[in-house]
Short mmCIF file of C-alpha atoms in Angstrom, two decimals:
data_model
loop_
_atom_site.label_atom_id
_atom_site.label_comp_id
_atom_site.label_asym_id
_atom_site.label_seq_id
_atom_site.Cartn_x
_atom_site.Cartn_y
_atom_site.Cartn_z
CA UNK F 20 21.21 -15.89 -39.43
CA UNK F 21 18.93 -18.96 -39.45
CA UNK F 22 15.15 -18.47 -39.17
CA UNK F 23 12.57 -20.80 -38.49
CA UNK F 24 8.81 -20.55 -39.52
CA UNK F 25 6.92 -22.89 -36.59
CA UNK F 26 3.53 -23.84 -38.20
CA UNK F 27 0.79 -24.60 -35.69
CA UNK F 28 -3.03 -25.84 -36.55
CA UNK F 29 -5.82 -27.74 -34.81
CA UNK F 30 -5.39 -31.47 -35.28
CA UNK F 31 -7.65 -32.53 -38.17
CA UNK F 32 -8.48 -29.51 -39.76
CA UNK F 33 -6.10 -30.00 -42.56
CA UNK F 34 -7.50 -33.47 -43.21
CA UNK F 35 -10.88 -32.14 -43.29
CA UNK F 36 -10.14 -29.86 -46.44
CA UNK F 37 -11.59 -31.02 -49.74
CA UNK F 38 -9.06 -32.79 -52.09
CA UNK F 39 -8.70 -29.69 -54.08
CA UNK F 40 -8.12 -27.42 -51.24
CA UNK F 41 -5.44 -29.78 -50.02
CA UNK F 42 -3.73 -29.70 -53.39
CA UNK F 43 -3.88 -25.81 -53.50
CA UNK F 44 -2.37 -26.00 -50.00
CA UNK F 45 0.52 -28.08 -50.97
CA UNK F 46 1.12 -26.14 -54.22
CA UNK F 47 1.24 -22.96 -51.87
CA UNK F 48 4.14 -24.77 -49.94
CA UNK F 49 5.89 -25.79 -53.09
CA UNK F 50 5.68 -22.17 -54.44
CA UNK F 51 7.62 -21.00 -51.28
CA UNK F 52 9.95 -23.90 -51.55
CA UNK F 53 10.75 -23.12 -55.13
CA UNK F 54 11.11 -19.32 -54.44
CA UNK F 55 13.72 -19.91 -51.44
CA UNK F 56 15.71 -22.39 -53.38
CA UNK F 57 16.05 -19.85 -56.34
CA UNK F 58 17.10 -17.40 -53.78
CA UNK F 59 19.50 -19.71 -52.03
CA UNK F 60 17.93 -19.34 -48.77
CA UNK F 61 15.96 -22.64 -48.34
CA UNK F 62 17.60 -24.59 -45.61
CA UNK F 63 14.85 -27.52 -45.17
CA UNK F 64 11.51 -28.01 -44.10
CA UNK F 65 9.57 -30.81 -42.19
CA UNK F 66 5.92 -31.77 -41.84
CA UNK F 67 5.01 -33.69 -38.80
CA UNK F 68 2.86 -36.71 -38.49
CA UNK F 69 -0.51 -35.80 -36.38
CA UNK F 70 0.00 -35.15 -33.00
CA UNK F 71 -1.88 -38.47 -32.19
CA UNK F 72 1.58 -40.38 -33.20
CA UNK F 73 3.36 -38.82 -30.81
CA UNK F 74 4.97 -40.00 -27.29
CA UNK F 75 5.84 -37.90 -24.66
CA UNK F 76 8.80 -38.39 -22.25
CA UNK F 77 8.07 -36.91 -18.72
CA UNK F 78 10.37 -37.07 -15.41
CA UNK F 79 8.27 -39.36 -13.48
CA UNK F 80 10.14 -39.10 -10.31
CA UNK F 81 11.65 -42.55 -10.48
CA UNK F 82 13.08 -41.89 -13.83
CA UNK F 83 11.84 -40.62 -17.49
CA UNK F 84 8.71 -42.17 -18.02
CA UNK F 85 7.34 -42.87 -21.64
CA UNK F 86 3.90 -41.64 -22.03
CA UNK F 87 1.14 -41.57 -25.01
CA UNK F 88 0.59 -38.66 -27.16
CA UNK F 89 -1.30 -35.40 -26.07
CA UNK F 90 -5.08 -35.87 -25.42
CA UNK F 91 -6.79 -34.06 -28.36
CA UNK F 92 -7.78 -30.61 -27.18
CA UNK F 93 -8.88 -27.83 -29.33
CA UNK F 94 -5.65 -25.68 -29.14
CA UNK F 95 -3.36 -25.68 -31.67
CA UNK F 96 -0.69 -28.08 -32.23
CA UNK F 97 2.81 -28.25 -33.46
CA UNK F 98 2.65 -29.42 -37.31
CA UNK F 99 5.93 -28.65 -38.86
CA UNK F 100 8.55 -25.91 -39.41
CA UNK F 101 10.55 -24.29 -42.25
CA UNK F 102 14.42 -23.32 -41.96
CA UNK F 103 15.65 -20.27 -44.01
CA UNK F 104 19.10 -18.73 -44.11
CA UNK F 105 18.80 -14.77 -44.40
CA UNK F 106 19.90 -11.54 -42.70
CA UNK F 107 16.66 -10.02 -42.21
CA UNK F 108 13.85 -11.37 -40.17
CA UNK F 109 11.53 -9.35 -42.61
CA UNK F 110 12.45 -11.88 -45.15
CA UNK F 111 11.53 -14.63 -42.92
CA UNK F 112 8.14 -13.13 -42.13
CA UNK F 113 7.41 -12.45 -45.95
CA UNK F 114 8.04 -16.12 -46.59
CA UNK F 115 5.60 -17.14 -43.67
CA UNK F 116 3.07 -14.58 -45.11
CA UNK F 117 2.99 -16.86 -48.36
CA UNK F 118 1.94 -20.20 -46.65
CA UNK F 119 -1.70 -20.96 -46.23
CA UNK F 120 -2.87 -19.01 -43.47
CA UNK F 121 -6.65 -20.03 -42.97
CA UNK F 122 -6.00 -23.54 -41.36
CA UNK F 123 -2.80 -22.71 -39.71
CA UNK F 124 -0.90 -20.15 -37.60
CA UNK F 125 2.76 -19.17 -38.29
CA UNK F 126 5.64 -18.25 -35.64
CA UNK F 127 8.71 -16.73 -37.05
CA UNK F 128 11.57 -17.27 -34.44
CA UNK F 129 15.53 -16.98 -34.79
CA UNK F 130 17.63 -20.19 -34.50
CA UNK F 131 20.24 -19.99 -31.58
CA UNK F 132 22.08 -22.98 -32.50
CA UNK F 133 21.85 -25.84 -34.92
CA UNK F 134 24.23 -28.67 -35.90
CA UNK F 135 23.88 -31.61 -38.30
CA UNK F 136 22.27 -31.22 -41.72
CA UNK F 137 21.33 -27.78 -40.89
CA UNK F 138 23.80 -25.91 -39.16
CA UNK F 139 24.55 -22.19 -37.61
CA UNK F 140 28.16 -22.43 -38.16
CA UNK F 141 28.35 -19.95 -41.22
CA UNK C 6 -9.86 -12.90 -44.13
CA UNK C 7 -10.57 -16.55 -44.10
CA UNK C 8 -11.64 -18.36 -47.02
CA UNK C 9 -14.49 -20.83 -47.37
CA UNK C 10 -12.67 -23.94 -47.56
CA UNK C 11 -10.80 -23.20 -44.46
CA UNK C 12 -14.09 -22.30 -42.67
CA UNK C 13 -15.63 -25.57 -43.96
CA UNK C 14 -12.66 -27.62 -42.77
CA UNK C 15 -12.61 -25.89 -39.37
CA UNK C 16 -16.48 -26.61 -39.17
CA UNK C 17 -16.02 -30.30 -40.12
CA UNK C 18 -13.18 -30.45 -37.44
CA UNK C 19 -14.88 -29.11 -34.56
CA UNK C 20 -18.41 -30.75 -34.98
CA UNK C 21 -18.15 -34.02 -33.47
CA UNK C 22 -17.22 -32.33 -30.23
CA UNK C 23 -19.80 -29.51 -30.52
CA UNK C 24 -22.52 -31.68 -31.64
CA UNK C 25 -21.88 -34.40 -28.64
CA UNK C 26 -21.45 -31.38 -26.02
CA UNK C 27 -24.59 -30.49 -27.31
CA UNK C 28 -26.37 -33.62 -27.13
CA UNK C 29 -25.02 -34.30 -23.71
CA UNK C 30 -26.65 -30.94 -22.67
CA UNK C 31 -29.86 -30.99 -24.06
CA UNK C 32 -30.37 -34.75 -24.36
CA UNK C 33 -31.90 -34.56 -27.78
CA UNK C 34 -30.02 -35.76 -31.09
CA UNK C 35 -32.35 -33.58 -33.11
CA UNK C 36 -32.16 -30.50 -31.31
CA UNK C 37 -28.47 -30.67 -31.03
CA UNK C 38 -28.25 -31.19 -34.82
CA UNK C 39 -30.26 -28.25 -35.53
CA UNK C 40 -28.84 -25.98 -33.28
CA UNK C 41 -25.61 -26.98 -34.72
CA UNK C 42 -26.55 -26.10 -38.19
CA UNK C 43 -27.78 -22.58 -37.00
CA UNK C 44 -24.42 -21.92 -35.44
CA UNK C 45 -22.51 -23.41 -38.59
CA UNK C 46 -24.59 -21.21 -40.67
CA UNK C 47 -23.86 -18.13 -38.47
CA UNK C 48 -20.15 -18.99 -38.63
CA UNK C 49 -20.32 -19.01 -42.57
CA UNK C 50 -21.41 -15.34 -42.46
CA UNK C 51 -19.60 -14.08 -39.53
CA UNK C 52 -15.97 -15.69 -40.12
CA UNK C 53 -15.12 -14.33 -43.22
CA UNK C 54 -15.19 -11.10 -42.19
CA UNK C 55 -13.86 -11.44 -38.57
CA UNK C 56 -11.53 -14.51 -39.11
CA UNK C 57 -11.69 -17.73 -37.44
CA UNK C 58 -11.98 -17.66 -33.73
CA UNK C 59 -9.07 -19.21 -31.67
CA UNK C 60 -11.20 -21.87 -30.33
CA UNK C 61 -13.90 -22.64 -32.80
CA UNK C 62 -15.64 -25.36 -31.26
CA UNK C 63 -16.34 -23.08 -28.14
CA UNK C 64 -17.49 -20.24 -30.60
CA UNK C 65 -20.06 -23.00 -32.32
CA UNK C 66 -21.29 -24.43 -29.03
CA UNK C 67 -21.77 -20.54 -27.40
CA UNK C 68 -23.97 -19.86 -30.65
CA UNK C 69 -25.62 -23.24 -30.73
CA UNK C 70 -26.73 -23.20 -27.15
CA UNK C 71 -28.29 -19.88 -27.62
CA UNK C 72 -30.21 -21.11 -30.78
CA UNK C 73 -31.42 -23.91 -28.62
CA UNK C 74 -32.56 -21.73 -25.85
CA UNK C 75 -34.86 -19.69 -28.48
CA UNK C 76 -36.29 -22.91 -29.57
CA UNK C 77 -36.89 -24.05 -25.87
CA UNK C 78 -38.52 -20.39 -25.23
CA UNK C 79 -40.92 -20.69 -28.40
CA UNK C 80 -42.02 -24.25 -27.27
CA UNK C 81 -42.83 -22.92 -23.82
CA UNK C 82 -44.61 -20.04 -25.41
CA UNK C 83 -46.85 -22.34 -27.81
CA UNK C 84 -47.57 -24.66 -24.71
CA UNK C 85 -47.95 -21.84 -22.07
CA UNK C 86 -45.84 -23.45 -19.90
CA UNK C 87 -43.47 -21.61 -17.55
CA UNK C 88 -40.02 -20.96 -19.09
CA UNK C 89 -38.44 -23.21 -16.33
CA UNK C 90 -40.24 -25.97 -17.18
CA UNK C 91 -39.18 -25.96 -21.05
CA UNK C 92 -35.57 -25.75 -19.76
CA UNK C 93 -36.21 -28.92 -17.57
CA UNK C 94 -34.15 -31.63 -19.41
CA UNK C 95 -35.17 -35.18 -20.13
CA UNK C 96 -33.31 -36.31 -16.73
CA UNK C 97 -35.30 -33.71 -14.79
CA UNK C 98 -31.99 -31.42 -14.40
CA UNK C 99 -31.82 -27.80 -15.71
CA UNK C 100 -29.31 -27.03 -18.57
CA UNK C 101 -26.03 -25.31 -17.08
CA UNK C 102 -25.59 -21.86 -18.35
CA UNK C 103 -22.08 -21.67 -19.36
CA UNK C 104 -20.01 -24.35 -18.21
CA UNK C 105 -16.23 -24.32 -18.79
CA UNK C 106 -15.22 -26.51 -21.83
CA UNK C 107 -13.92 -29.23 -19.54
CA UNK C 108 -11.69 -31.28 -21.87
CA UNK C 109 -12.19 -34.70 -19.85
CA UNK C 110 -15.82 -34.04 -20.37
CA UNK C 111 -15.69 -33.19 -23.91
CA UNK C 112 -13.91 -36.45 -24.45
CA UNK C 113 -16.78 -38.45 -22.74
CA UNK C 114 -19.31 -36.55 -24.55
CA UNK C 115 -17.85 -37.57 -27.94
CA UNK C 116 -17.51 -41.05 -26.83
CA UNK C 117 -21.24 -41.13 -25.66
CA UNK C 118 -22.36 -39.76 -29.07
CA UNK C 119 -20.30 -42.44 -30.82
CA UNK C 120 -21.45 -45.29 -28.60
CA UNK C 121 -25.27 -44.09 -29.07
CA UNK C 122 -25.03 -44.12 -32.70
CA UNK C 123 -23.16 -47.46 -32.77
CA UNK C 124 -25.41 -48.98 -29.89
CA UNK C 125 -25.78 -52.74 -30.15
CA UNK C 126 -29.48 -52.60 -30.64
CA UNK C 127 -29.01 -50.86 -33.84
CA UNK C 128 -28.62 -52.70 -37.45
CA UNK C 129 -24.67 -52.27 -38.29
CA UNK C 130 -25.92 -50.37 -41.32
CA UNK C 131 -27.85 -47.96 -39.36
CA UNK C 132 -24.71 -47.56 -37.15
CA UNK C 133 -22.86 -46.40 -39.81
CA UNK C 134 -25.69 -43.78 -41.26
CA UNK C 135 -25.82 -42.36 -37.76
CA UNK C 136 -22.43 -41.98 -37.41
CA UNK C 137 -21.99 -40.28 -40.79
CA UNK C 138 -24.92 -37.87 -40.40
CA UNK C 139 -24.47 -36.96 -36.56
CA UNK C 140 -21.06 -37.60 -35.58
CA UNK C 141 -19.18 -36.31 -39.10
CA UNK C 142 -22.01 -34.34 -40.46
CA UNK C 143 -22.34 -35.90 -44.16
CA UNK C 144 -25.47 -34.31 -45.80
CA UNK C 145 -28.53 -36.24 -46.62
CA UNK C 146 -27.99 -35.86 -50.26
CA UNK C 147 -24.34 -37.08 -50.35
CA UNK C 148 -25.48 -40.25 -48.25
CA UNK C 149 -28.50 -40.75 -50.67
CA UNK C 150 -26.08 -40.45 -53.67
CA UNK C 151 -23.47 -42.83 -52.11
CA UNK C 152 -26.40 -45.42 -51.27
CA UNK C 153 -28.23 -45.01 -54.65
CA UNK C 154 -31.49 -43.89 -53.19
CA UNK C 155 -33.62 -40.71 -53.02
CA UNK C 156 -32.91 -37.96 -50.56
CA UNK C 157 -36.44 -38.72 -49.16
CA UNK C 158 -35.84 -42.30 -48.55
CA UNK C 159 -32.44 -41.59 -46.96
CA UNK C 160 -34.30 -38.86 -44.62
CA UNK C 161 -36.81 -41.54 -43.37
CA UNK C 162 -34.21 -44.13 -42.77
CA UNK C 163 -32.07 -41.93 -40.75
CA UNK C 164 -35.07 -40.45 -38.85
CA UNK C 165 -36.02 -43.88 -37.97
CA UNK C 166 -32.76 -44.86 -36.59
CA UNK C 167 -32.29 -41.58 -35.05
CA UNK C 168 -35.34 -42.20 -33.27
CA UNK C 169 -34.18 -45.66 -32.00
CA UNK C 170 -30.91 -44.10 -30.72
CA UNK C 171 -32.89 -41.23 -29.29
CA UNK C 172 -35.04 -43.82 -27.22
CA UNK C 173 -31.74 -45.29 -25.93
CA UNK C 174 -30.64 -41.88 -24.86
CA UNK C 175 -34.13 -41.18 -23.11
CA UNK C 176 -33.51 -44.50 -21.36
CA UNK C 177 -30.28 -43.66 -20.08
CA UNK C 178 -28.15 -46.34 -22.12
CA UNK C 179 -25.88 -44.36 -23.53
CA UNK C 180 -24.42 -43.06 -19.98
CA UNK C 181 -21.11 -44.27 -19.76
CA UNK C 182 -19.85 -44.94 -16.21
CA UNK C 183 -15.87 -44.78 -15.90
CA UNK C 184 -15.88 -48.77 -15.36
CA UNK C 185 -17.77 -49.25 -18.70
CA UNK C 186 -15.82 -46.80 -20.83
CA UNK C 187 -13.56 -49.76 -22.19
CA UNK C 188 -16.32 -51.47 -23.32
CA UNK C 189 -18.06 -48.63 -25.10
CA UNK C 190 -14.97 -48.09 -27.02
CA UNK C 191 -14.81 -51.37 -28.05
CA UNK C 192 -18.27 -51.46 -29.38
CA UNK C 193 -17.49 -48.03 -31.46
CA UNK C 194 -14.35 -49.84 -32.71
CA UNK C 195 -16.56 -52.69 -33.86
CA UNK C 196 -18.78 -50.45 -35.70
CA UNK C 197 -16.13 -48.74 -37.45
CA UNK C 198 -14.50 -51.98 -38.43
CA UNK C 199 -17.74 -52.92 -40.17
CA UNK C 200 -17.90 -49.78 -41.53
CA UNK C 201 -14.25 -49.91 -43.29
CA UNK C 202 -14.83 -53.65 -44.40
CA UNK C 203 -17.88 -52.63 -46.06
CA UNK C 204 -16.45 -49.73 -47.82
CA UNK C 205 -13.16 -51.69 -48.80
CA UNK C 206 -14.97 -54.79 -49.99
CA UNK C 207 -18.05 -53.53 -51.48
CA UNK C 208 -19.81 -56.36 -53.24
CA UNK C 209 -22.22 -56.26 -55.89
CA UNK C 210 -22.58 -52.57 -57.51
CA UNK C 211 -21.54 -50.76 -54.42
CA UNK C 212 -18.35 -49.39 -55.67
CA UNK C 213 -19.68 -45.67 -55.18
CA UNK C 214 -19.95 -46.36 -51.24
CA UNK C 215 -16.15 -47.71 -51.17
CA UNK C 216 -14.36 -44.24 -51.14
CA UNK C 217 -16.84 -42.77 -48.68
CA UNK C 218 -17.04 -45.28 -46.18
CA UNK C 219 -13.05 -46.05 -45.92
CA UNK C 220 -12.27 -42.33 -45.85
CA UNK C 221 -14.94 -41.84 -43.18
CA UNK C 222 -13.96 -44.65 -40.92
CA UNK C 223 -10.59 -43.50 -41.10
CA UNK C 224 -11.73 -40.12 -40.00
CA UNK C 225 -13.76 -41.67 -36.94
CA UNK C 226 -10.99 -44.01 -35.95
CA UNK C 227 -8.54 -40.88 -35.70
CA UNK C 228 -10.94 -39.19 -33.55
CA UNK C 229 -11.28 -42.10 -31.21
CA UNK C 230 -7.69 -42.36 -31.32
CA UNK C 231 -7.24 -38.37 -30.54
CA UNK C 232 -9.48 -38.77 -27.73
CA UNK C 233 -8.44 -41.88 -26.15
CA UNK C 234 -4.67 -42.32 -27.30
CA UNK C 235 -3.95 -44.72 -24.42
CA UNK C 236 -6.20 -47.48 -26.20
CA UNK C 237 -3.67 -49.88 -27.98
CA UNK C 238 -6.56 -51.50 -30.10
CA UNK C 239 -7.83 -48.19 -31.03
CA UNK C 240 -4.32 -47.39 -32.35
CA UNK C 241 -4.30 -50.82 -33.78
CA UNK C 242 -7.38 -50.19 -35.49
CA UNK C 243 -6.28 -46.83 -37.22
CA UNK C 244 -3.11 -48.47 -38.24
CA UNK C 245 -5.09 -51.53 -39.88
CA UNK C 246 -7.08 -48.80 -41.68
CA UNK C 247 -4.33 -46.75 -42.98
CA UNK C 248 -2.30 -49.87 -43.71
CA UNK C 249 -5.05 -51.12 -46.20
CA UNK C 250 -6.38 -47.97 -47.60
CA UNK C 251 -2.88 -47.26 -48.66
CA UNK C 252 -3.06 -49.95 -51.38
CA UNK C 253 -6.66 -48.42 -52.74
CA UNK C 254 -4.78 -46.67 -55.51
CA UNK C 255 -3.56 -50.17 -56.99
CA UNK C 256 -6.58 -52.30 -56.34
CA UNK C 257 -8.01 -51.87 -59.85
CA UNK C 258 -6.43 -51.80 -63.14
CA UNK C 259 -7.23 -49.57 -66.19
CA UNK C 260 -10.02 -52.06 -67.28
CA UNK C 261 -11.68 -51.88 -63.74
CA UNK C 262 -10.56 -55.64 -62.89
CA UNK C 263 -9.59 -56.23 -59.11
CA UNK C 264 -5.81 -56.69 -59.09
CA UNK C 265 -4.78 -59.08 -56.25
CA UNK C 266 -1.99 -58.32 -53.71
CA UNK C 267 0.82 -60.08 -55.31
CA UNK C 268 0.14 -58.38 -58.76
CA UNK C 269 -0.26 -54.79 -57.50
CA UNK C 270 1.86 -51.86 -58.61
CA UNK C 271 3.58 -51.39 -55.41
CA UNK C 272 4.89 -47.58 -56.26
CA UNK C 273 0.88 -46.80 -56.51
CA UNK C 274 0.76 -47.49 -52.52
CA UNK C 275 0.55 -44.53 -50.54
CA UNK C 276 3.84 -44.27 -48.58
CA UNK C 277 2.56 -41.59 -46.26
CA UNK C 278 -0.09 -43.75 -45.12
CA UNK C 279 1.93 -46.90 -44.40
CA UNK C 280 4.39 -44.69 -42.56
CA UNK C 281 1.70 -43.43 -40.41
CA UNK C 282 0.21 -46.92 -39.87
CA UNK C 283 3.62 -48.25 -38.75
CA UNK C 284 4.01 -45.43 -36.19
CA UNK C 285 0.58 -46.03 -34.94
CA UNK C 286 1.23 -49.52 -34.38
CA UNK C 287 4.58 -49.25 -32.72
CA UNK C 288 2.72 -47.02 -30.10
CA UNK C 289 0.06 -49.72 -29.71
CA UNK C 290 2.58 -52.68 -29.29
CA UNK C 291 4.37 -50.59 -26.46
CA UNK C 292 1.66 -51.06 -24.14
CA UNK C 293 2.23 -54.84 -24.38
CA UNK C 294 -1.89 -55.38 -24.61
CA UNK C 295 -2.05 -57.30 -27.91
CA UNK C 296 -5.46 -57.67 -29.37
CA UNK C 297 -6.90 -58.72 -32.85
CA UNK C 298 -6.75 -55.26 -34.46
CA UNK C 299 -3.05 -54.95 -33.46
CA UNK C 300 -2.23 -58.30 -35.06
CA UNK C 301 -4.05 -57.65 -38.35
CA UNK C 302 -2.60 -54.24 -38.47
CA UNK C 303 0.97 -55.84 -38.19
CA UNK C 304 -0.07 -58.64 -41.02
CA UNK C 305 -0.92 -55.56 -43.14
CA UNK C 306 2.33 -53.92 -42.07
CA UNK C 307 4.26 -56.96 -43.17
CA UNK C 308 2.90 -57.01 -46.50
CA UNK C 309 3.42 -53.03 -47.12
CA UNK C 310 7.24 -53.59 -46.01
CA UNK C 311 7.86 -55.79 -48.81
CA UNK C 312 9.08 -53.61 -51.79
CA UNK C 313 8.32 -56.57 -54.49
CA UNK C 314 5.34 -59.41 -53.59
CA UNK C 315 8.39 -61.93 -53.74
CA UNK C 316 10.10 -60.37 -50.78
CA UNK C 317 7.10 -60.81 -48.57
CA UNK C 318 8.26 -62.05 -45.11
CA UNK C 319 5.44 -65.10 -45.16
CA UNK C 320 7.21 -66.76 -42.43
CA UNK C 321 6.26 -63.76 -40.06
CA UNK C 322 2.90 -63.33 -41.58
CA UNK C 323 2.22 -67.24 -40.84
CA UNK C 324 3.00 -66.55 -37.28
CA UNK C 325 0.70 -63.46 -36.80
CA UNK C 326 -1.87 -65.52 -38.32
CA UNK C 327 -1.22 -68.15 -36.04
CA UNK C 328 -1.48 -65.65 -33.03
CA UNK C 329 -4.91 -64.16 -34.42
CA UNK C 330 -6.25 -67.64 -34.60
CA UNK C 331 -5.30 -68.02 -30.66
CA UNK C 332 -6.88 -64.72 -29.99
CA UNK C 333 -9.98 -64.79 -32.29
CA UNK C 334 -10.44 -68.09 -33.88
CA UNK C 335 -12.58 -68.15 -37.10
CA UNK C 336 -12.45 -69.96 -40.44
CA UNK C 337 -11.70 -66.75 -42.44
CA UNK C 338 -8.62 -66.41 -40.30
CA UNK C 339 -7.74 -69.88 -40.50
CA UNK C 340 -8.04 -69.62 -44.58
CA UNK C 341 -5.75 -66.44 -44.49
CA UNK C 342 -3.31 -68.42 -42.24
CA UNK C 343 -3.53 -71.40 -44.87
CA UNK C 344 -2.86 -69.01 -47.68
CA UNK C 345 0.68 -67.89 -45.63
CA UNK C 346 1.21 -71.50 -45.06
CA UNK C 347 1.08 -72.45 -48.98
CA UNK C 348 3.78 -69.76 -49.56
CA UNK C 349 6.10 -71.24 -47.00
CA UNK C 350 5.65 -75.10 -47.84
CA UNK C 351 3.85 -75.23 -51.20
CA UNK C 352 0.19 -75.83 -51.86
CA UNK C 353 -0.38 -79.26 -50.93
CA UNK C 354 -0.73 -79.24 -47.27
CA UNK C 355 -2.73 -76.05 -47.14
CA UNK C 356 -5.14 -77.87 -49.94
CA UNK C 357 -5.52 -80.69 -47.48
CA UNK C 358 -6.37 -78.41 -44.76
CA UNK C 359 -8.53 -76.50 -46.76
CA UNK C 360 -10.87 -79.62 -47.33
CA UNK C 361 -12.03 -78.88 -43.72
CA UNK C 362 -13.28 -75.76 -44.44
CA UNK C 363 -15.27 -76.36 -47.43
CA UNK C 364 -18.67 -76.53 -45.92
CA UNK C 365 -18.33 -73.47 -43.33
CA UNK C 366 -17.00 -71.38 -46.17
CA UNK C 367 -18.90 -72.57 -49.06
CA UNK C 368 -20.38 -69.23 -49.73
CA UNK C 369 -17.39 -67.27 -49.16
CA UNK C 370 -15.72 -66.00 -52.53
CA UNK C 371 -12.07 -65.56 -51.19
CA UNK C 372 -12.31 -69.48 -50.05
CA UNK C 373 -12.92 -70.40 -53.64
CA UNK C 374 -10.32 -67.71 -55.13
CA UNK C 375 -7.71 -69.28 -52.77
CA UNK C 376 -8.65 -72.87 -53.48
CA UNK C 377 -8.55 -72.00 -57.32
CA UNK C 378 -5.14 -70.55 -57.01
CA UNK C 379 -3.58 -73.24 -55.12
CA UNK C 380 -5.25 -76.11 -57.11
CA UNK C 381 -3.56 -74.62 -60.14
CA UNK C 382 -0.38 -74.38 -58.24
CA UNK C 383 -0.59 -77.88 -57.57
CA UNK C 384 -1.13 -78.73 -61.09
CA UNK C 385 -4.95 -79.61 -60.71
CA UNK C 386 -6.56 -77.41 -63.26
CA UNK C 387 -10.05 -79.13 -63.24
CA UNK C 388 -10.24 -78.45 -59.38
CA UNK C 389 -9.07 -75.03 -60.15
CA UNK C 390 -11.82 -74.21 -62.84
CA UNK C 391 -14.33 -75.91 -60.43
CA UNK C 392 -13.34 -73.47 -57.63
CA UNK C 393 -13.39 -70.55 -60.08
CA UNK C 394 -17.05 -71.52 -60.90
CA UNK C 395 -17.78 -71.81 -57.44
CA UNK C 396 -16.42 -68.07 -56.80
CA UNK C 397 -18.74 -66.67 -59.71
CA UNK C 398 -21.50 -68.04 -57.85
CA UNK C 399 -20.90 -66.21 -54.75
CA UNK C 400 -22.60 -62.59 -56.01
CA UNK C 401 -19.06 -61.23 -57.00
CA UNK C 402 -18.89 -57.22 -57.14
CA UNK C 403 -18.22 -55.99 -60.74
CA UNK C 404 -14.45 -55.80 -60.38
CA UNK C 405 -14.51 -59.40 -58.98
CA UNK C 406 -16.48 -60.69 -61.84
CA UNK C 407 -14.20 -59.42 -64.50
CA UNK C 408 -11.33 -60.99 -62.39
CA UNK C 409 -12.60 -64.34 -62.21
CA UNK C 410 -14.09 -64.45 -65.49
CA UNK C 411 -10.64 -63.70 -67.01
CA UNK C 412 -9.01 -66.23 -64.71
CA UNK C 413 -11.57 -68.59 -65.80
CA UNK C 414 -10.63 -67.94 -69.40
CA UNK C 415 -6.94 -68.14 -69.02
CA UNK C 416 -7.15 -71.75 -67.35
CA UNK C 417 -9.14 -73.14 -69.86
CA UNK C 418 -6.80 -71.55 -72.80
CA UNK C 419 -3.96 -73.08 -70.94
CA UNK C 420 -5.41 -76.56 -70.47
CA UNK C 421 -5.92 -76.61 -74.28
CA UNK C 422 -9.49 -77.39 -73.96
CA UNK C 423 -10.62 -74.10 -75.58
CA UNK C 424 -13.74 -72.45 -74.46
CA UNK C 425 -16.84 -74.48 -74.45
#
């Protein structure tokens, strides 16, 4: 089974960490990646650029329209994700626990279907 | 359990919106600042045990408003005024009890605070200080250290600037009507551009200011972009900042001398910042409303796209400078265009055109540096030496002086004249 750990946080909070705290945060991510790789369960991870770089596609009635990024809100934004291949959701939840929680919240969700560099085909 | 670093980051991220909403509410910058401080202290006590609230800004705003109300009540008691009179605000209205955190209003509150701090009636240096102090919340001690002055002097200077801004607020000059929003955003961009340039091109002995101003100008530009993502020139400004700051790590060598763009070790450039700059610029250009910041960001992007200096697309850069000259003619832009021209056609024609700028740019160090470089390329060594001497008369920063002096020594040695 392929599991994802989705990472959410308020825009700009991570950038407001001191350089040392940012390094510590990166170290936590690297530690998890190293452990998952050693156990053969790591399938990839993605950090997204700030939400303000995003463009949105929406059906405007006359066809799909390209809109500018979301207005800044205090609610949490999607920042990035991990993909982990394992049989037990508890394993993925434990991995999520090892990520920095103070500046982000994590959501563990099973992947229904994936093709390409990562695939759900055995 | 939330750790202190995370709490500090949340406080810093929530601050511009919270303080802006407080200023809009009580129409008093100092009172808003004090109320936010109280709320931040309460958060530092409360959050480690109870966790960071889902909406830190709303939490802080709620606590800060209650703190401000207490101050109003105390004042009313001292003056023996009825409480209602104390609650009556500068514009004669009563403060709203618990208004919903309306997002559109939030955005305009932050813009109003930014505009107030960047008000055209304030000195550029004071605009920068007010932004750093009241929008981003930098401490007096940090600001004093960066400006090499005492905390007392810094406190007095900020108080004076704040009093001037407060007067503008009282006169209603910071109220932004929907039709004037674009103009206010443009004024804020102008102030941020000055802040960034002051940091990036720190002269004399202001190196200590450099990283602070560059970093904070980027933070403010990010804030502006996240509040008003549809403004192509704001996106261009952020792209420009990121594109230039990406090279910060390569601008000085081990000896502390300035390394010019062609000689920089490009592996030291921040690829993440360059990629982000490219993304913001693409989004900006999609609007079809080109402006000077977007063109400058595009020029930085062309430089950043070259893996080696000799791969630089000078034809594209020359075209972009022509566009910039058409949008915003200035001798400095022309100077930069002539540098691009010399890369395309050799030094002679550029040198001839540079003659027309001699008087206007006589006090501008880069003019003489460019003149020296092109003269040497054209084999006119005596002219190059003269231009380097002129550059040294233009109050170079320490790094620039080291660079110019070593260039001068190199030229003289190469000419076989030895040192006089």
